[in-house]
């Protein structure tokens, strides 16, 4: 499949500034929640927090699980909410998404389906790791081809690769079963490309930053429920929903921070055994 490519300008300092929003798990119905948290309310609270923080970014990256019920209305709710930030959005699907409806509804809402963004010093490559009706991820041959082609196309630009599933262990045993199953294929595809500086993912509903072999592995809190780091079995965290800002500098380094909603407004139902 041929994907649209976006050419974007760095800011005057040569930086590309991103906001990551992930795992909104929205429903068609206004009143539905996930494990005791109303996901539309928590999404809106994160959007309010971003505006209150006067966070500075030029692009929004939505890294999957935008919907929990596959409905057109849930994707419209995402588009309606994110519009308040007045910045362009790129997205990729998560295990809970339904790609055909997601693609069509977001496009109808004016959100680009591009999966490659090329700027002065960086390129971003957004991959689809979804396996229909499975919680784990897999990169199909077509996605690996797209990745390889994109890396060959811009050998002199730093690369940030985005995908929903984690390609490295994160230390939560139950979540590490739902990882990217063919991470060996992924590493083979990137190993000859030293311009790959970071992998950004969603899915794990927690703050995660890890560095190995010159590559940063980064994930972020969901805008709804949080999973407890380093837990063997399914466990929820009392930490609040949040978002991440990343500045991709011209020299290939990255500054990044996570910010959560202030207070204790969103507390999950701790009796939940899974999701
Ligand atoms: Fe999720």
Coordinates of C-alpha atoms and ligand atoms in Angstrom, one line a residue:
X1 CA 0.0 0.0 0.0
X2 CA 1.2 3.5 -0.8
X3 CA 0.9 5.9 2.0
X4 CA 0.8 9.6 1.8
X5 CA 3.9 11.4 3.0
X6 CA 3.9 14.7 4.8
X7 CA 6.7 17.2 4.4
X8 CA 7.0 19.3 7.6
X9 CA 9.2 22.2 8.5
X10 CA 11.2 22.2 11.7
X11 CA 10.9 25.2 13.9
X12 CA 13.5 28.0 13.8
X13 CA 15.8 26.1 16.2
X14 CA 15.7 23.1 13.9
X15 CA 13.5 21.1 16.3
X16 CA 10.4 19.0 15.6
X17 CA 8.0 19.2 18.6
X18 CA 5.5 16.4 19.2
X19 CA 2.6 15.7 21.6
X20 CA 1.8 12.0 22.2
X21 CA -1.8 11.1 23.1
X22 CA -2.5 7.4 23.5
X23 CA -5.0 4.8 24.4
X24 CA -8.1 7.0 24.7
X25 CA -10.4 4.0 24.6
X26 CA -13.5 6.1 23.7
X27 CA -17.0 4.8 23.3
X28 CA -20.0 5.8 21.2
X29 CA -22.0 6.3 24.3
X30 CA -21.3 9.4 26.4
X31 CA -21.7 7.6 29.7
X32 CA -19.7 4.4 29.2
X33 CA -16.5 3.8 31.2
X34 CA -13.6 1.4 31.4
X35 CA -12.9 -0.2 34.7
X36 CA -14.6 2.7 36.6
X37 CA -13.2 5.6 34.5
X38 CA -15.3 7.5 32.1
X39 CA -12.9 7.6 29.2
X40 CA -14.4 10.6 27.5
X41 CA -14.2 12.6 30.7
X42 CA -10.6 11.6 31.3
X43 CA -9.6 12.3 27.6
X44 CA -11.2 15.8 28.0
X45 CA -9.4 16.4 31.3
X46 CA -6.1 15.5 29.6
X47 CA -6.9 18.0 26.8
X48 CA -7.7 20.7 29.4
X49 CA -4.4 19.9 31.2
X50 CA -2.4 20.3 27.9
X51 CA -4.0 23.7 27.3
X52 CA -3.5 24.8 30.9
X53 CA 0.1 23.7 30.7
X54 CA 0.5 25.7 27.5
X55 CA 2.4 22.8 26.1
X56 CA 4.3 23.6 23.0
X57 CA 4.1 21.2 20.0
X58 CA 3.6 21.3 16.3
X59 CA 2.3 17.8 15.7
X60 CA 0.1 15.3 17.6
X61 CA 0.9 11.6 17.5
X62 CA -2.1 9.4 18.5
X63 CA -0.6 5.9 19.1
X64 CA -3.6 3.7 19.0
X65 CA -6.5 2.2 21.0
X66 CA -8.4 5.4 20.2
X67 CA -11.7 3.5 20.4
X68 CA -12.9 0.7 22.7
X69 CA -16.1 -0.2 20.8
X70 CA -15.1 0.1 17.1
X71 CA -17.8 2.7 16.5
X72 CA -17.8 5.6 14.1
X73 CA -19.1 7.8 16.9
X74 CA -16.1 7.0 19.1
X75 CA -13.7 8.1 16.4
X76 CA -15.7 11.2 15.9
X77 CA -15.5 11.9 19.6
X78 CA -11.7 11.6 19.3
X79 CA -11.6 14.0 16.4
X80 CA -14.0 16.5 18.1
X81 CA -11.9 16.5 21.2
X82 CA -8.4 16.7 19.8
X83 CA -9.5 19.7 17.5
X84 CA -9.3 22.0 20.5
X85 CA -5.5 21.7 20.4
X86 CA -5.4 23.2 16.8
X87 CA -2.5 21.1 15.6
X88 CA -2.4 18.4 12.9
X89 CA -2.7 14.8 14.1
X90 CA -1.2 11.6 12.8
X91 CA -2.4 8.2 14.1
X92 CA -1.8 4.5 14.0
X93 CA -4.1 1.6 15.0
X94 CA -4.0 -0.3 18.3
X95 CA -5.3 -3.7 19.1
X96 CA -8.7 -2.3 20.2
X97 CA -9.2 -0.3 17.0
X98 CA -11.1 -1.2 13.9
X99 CA -9.0 0.0 11.1
X100 CA -11.6 0.5 8.3
X101 CA -13.9 2.6 10.4
X102 CA -11.0 4.4 12.1
X103 CA -9.4 5.3 8.7
X104 CA -12.6 6.5 7.1
X105 CA -14.0 8.4 10.1
X106 CA -10.8 10.2 11.0
X107 CA -10.3 11.2 7.4
X108 CA -13.8 12.5 7.2
X109 CA -13.0 14.6 10.3
X110 CA -10.1 16.1 8.5
X111 CA -7.3 14.0 10.1
X112 CA -4.6 12.8 7.8
X113 CA -4.0 9.1 7.2
X114 CA -0.3 9.8 6.3
X115 CA 2.1 7.3 7.9
X116 CA 5.4 9.1 7.1
X117 CA 6.4 12.6 8.1
X118 CA 9.6 14.0 6.8
X119 CA 11.2 17.2 8.3
X120 CA 14.5 19.0 8.0
X121 CA 16.4 16.6 10.3
X122 CA 14.0 13.8 11.2
X123 CA 11.5 11.4 9.7
X124 CA 8.7 9.8 11.5
X125 CA 7.4 6.3 10.4
X126 CA 4.1 5.1 11.8
X127 CA 3.6 1.4 11.7
X128 CA 0.5 -0.8 11.9
X129 CA 1.1 -3.7 14.3
X130 CA -2.5 -4.8 14.7
X131 CA -3.6 -8.4 14.5
X132 CA -7.4 -8.4 14.2
X133 CA -9.1 -9.5 17.5
X134 CA -5.8 -10.3 19.2
X135 CA -4.2 -8.3 22.0
X136 CA -0.6 -8.8 20.8
X137 CA 1.1 -7.2 17.8
X138 CA 2.7 -8.4 14.6
X139 CA 4.4 -6.5 11.8
X140 CA 3.2 -7.8 8.4
X141 CA 5.7 -8.1 5.5
X142 CA 4.1 -5.0 3.9
X143 CA 4.8 -3.0 7.1
X144 CA 8.4 -4.2 7.3
X145 CA 8.8 -3.3 3.6
X146 CA 7.4 0.2 4.2
X147 CA 9.8 0.6 7.2
X148 CA 12.8 -0.5 5.2
X149 CA 11.9 1.6 2.2
X150 CA 11.4 4.7 4.4
X151 CA 14.8 4.2 6.1
X152 CA 16.6 3.7 2.8
X153 CA 14.9 6.8 1.4
X154 CA 16.3 9.2 4.1
X155 CA 19.6 7.7 5.4
X156 CA 20.7 11.1 6.6
X157 CA 17.7 12.0 8.7
X158 CA 17.2 10.8 12.2
X159 CA 14.3 8.4 12.5
X160 CA 11.5 8.0 15.1
X161 CA 9.5 4.9 14.6
X162 CA 6.0 4.8 16.1
X163 CA 3.8 1.7 16.7
X164 CA 1.2 0.6 19.2
X165 CA 2.8 -2.5 20.7
X166 CA 6.0 -2.6 22.7
X167 CA 9.0 -4.2 20.9
X168 CA 11.0 -4.7 24.1
X169 CA 10.2 -6.2 27.5
X170 CA 8.8 -3.6 29.9
X171 CA 8.8 -5.7 33.1
X172 CA 5.1 -6.3 33.4
X173 CA 4.8 -10.0 32.8
X174 CA 1.1 -10.0 31.8
X175 CA 1.6 -7.1 29.4
X176 CA 4.8 -8.6 27.9
X177 CA 2.7 -11.5 26.6
X178 CA 0.8 -9.0 24.5
X179 CA 3.9 -7.5 22.9
X180 CA 5.1 -7.2 19.3
X181 CA 5.5 -10.9 18.5
X182 CA 8.0 -10.6 15.6
X183 CA 10.3 -8.0 17.2
X184 CA 13.2 -10.0 15.8
X185 CA 12.0 -9.1 12.2
X186 CA 11.7 -5.5 13.4
X187 CA 15.3 -5.4 14.8
X188 CA 16.6 -7.0 11.6
X189 CA 14.9 -4.3 9.6
X190 CA 16.5 -1.5 11.6
X191 CA 19.9 -2.9 12.5
X192 CA 21.7 -1.5 9.5
X193 CA 20.2 1.9 10.0
X194 CA 22.0 3.8 12.7
X195 CA 19.8 6.8 12.1
X196 CA 17.0 5.1 14.1
X197 CA 17.0 7.1 17.4
X198 CA 13.8 6.1 19.1
X199 CA 10.7 3.9 19.2
X200 CA 7.5 5.4 20.5
X201 CA 4.6 3.2 21.5
X202 CA 1.3 3.1 23.4
X203 CA -0.5 0.0 24.6
X204 CA 1.2 -0.3 28.0
X205 CA -0.7 2.6 29.8
X206 CA 2.3 3.7 31.8
X207 CA 5.3 6.0 31.6
X208 CA 8.3 4.1 30.2
X209 CA 11.7 5.2 29.1
X210 CA 14.6 2.9 28.4
X211 CA 17.8 3.2 26.4
X212 CA 19.7 0.4 24.6
X213 CA 22.1 0.3 21.7
X214 CA 21.7 4.0 21.0
X215 CA 17.9 3.7 20.7
X216 CA 15.4 5.1 23.1
X217 CA 12.3 3.0 23.8
X218 CA 9.5 5.3 25.0
X219 CA 5.9 4.8 26.1
X220 CA 3.3 7.0 27.8
X221 CA 0.4 7.0 30.2
X222 CA -3.0 6.4 28.6
X223 CA -5.6 9.2 28.8
X224 CA -7.8 6.8 30.9
X225 CA -6.8 3.8 33.0
X226 CA -3.1 3.2 34.1
X227 CA -1.4 -0.2 34.4
X228 CA 0.9 -0.7 37.4
X229 CA 4.5 -0.9 36.3
X230 CA 6.5 -4.1 37.1
X231 CA 3.5 -6.1 38.0
X232 CA 3.4 -9.9 37.3
X233 CA -0.4 -10.1 36.9
X234 CA -2.9 -7.6 35.7
X235 CA -2.9 -4.6 38.1
X236 CA -4.2 -1.0 37.9
X237 CA -2.2 2.0 39.0
X238 CA -3.7 5.0 40.9
X239 CA -1.7 7.4 38.9
X240 CA -3.7 9.9 36.9
X241 CA -4.1 10.0 33.1
X242 CA -1.6 12.0 31.1
X243 CA 0.3 12.8 28.0
X244 CA 3.8 13.2 26.7
X245 CA 5.8 16.0 24.9
X246 CA 8.8 15.2 22.8
X247 CA 11.3 17.6 21.2
X248 CA 13.3 16.0 18.5
X249 CA 16.5 18.1 18.2
X250 CA 18.5 18.6 15.0
X251 CA 21.5 16.7 16.4
X252 CA 19.4 13.5 16.9
X253 CA 18.8 13.9 20.7
X254 CA 15.4 13.9 22.2
X255 CA 14.0 15.9 25.2
X256 CA 10.8 14.4 26.6
X257 CA 8.5 14.6 29.6
X258 CA 5.3 13.2 30.8
X259 CA 2.6 15.2 32.4
X260 CA -0.4 13.9 34.3
X261 CA -3.7 15.5 35.3
X262 CA -3.4 17.2 38.7
X263 CA -5.4 15.9 41.7
X264 CA -6.9 12.5 42.1
X265 CA -10.0 12.9 39.9
X266 CA -9.8 9.6 38.1
X267 CA -9.6 6.5 40.2
X268 CA -10.2 3.0 38.7
X269 CA -12.2 0.2 40.1
X270 CA -9.5 -1.8 41.8
X271 CA -11.6 -5.0 42.0
X272 CA -11.2 -5.4 38.2
X273 CA -9.4 -8.6 37.2
X274 CA -8.6 -7.7 33.7
X275 CA -9.6 -5.7 30.7
Ligands
LIG1 FE1 -4.9 0.4 25.4

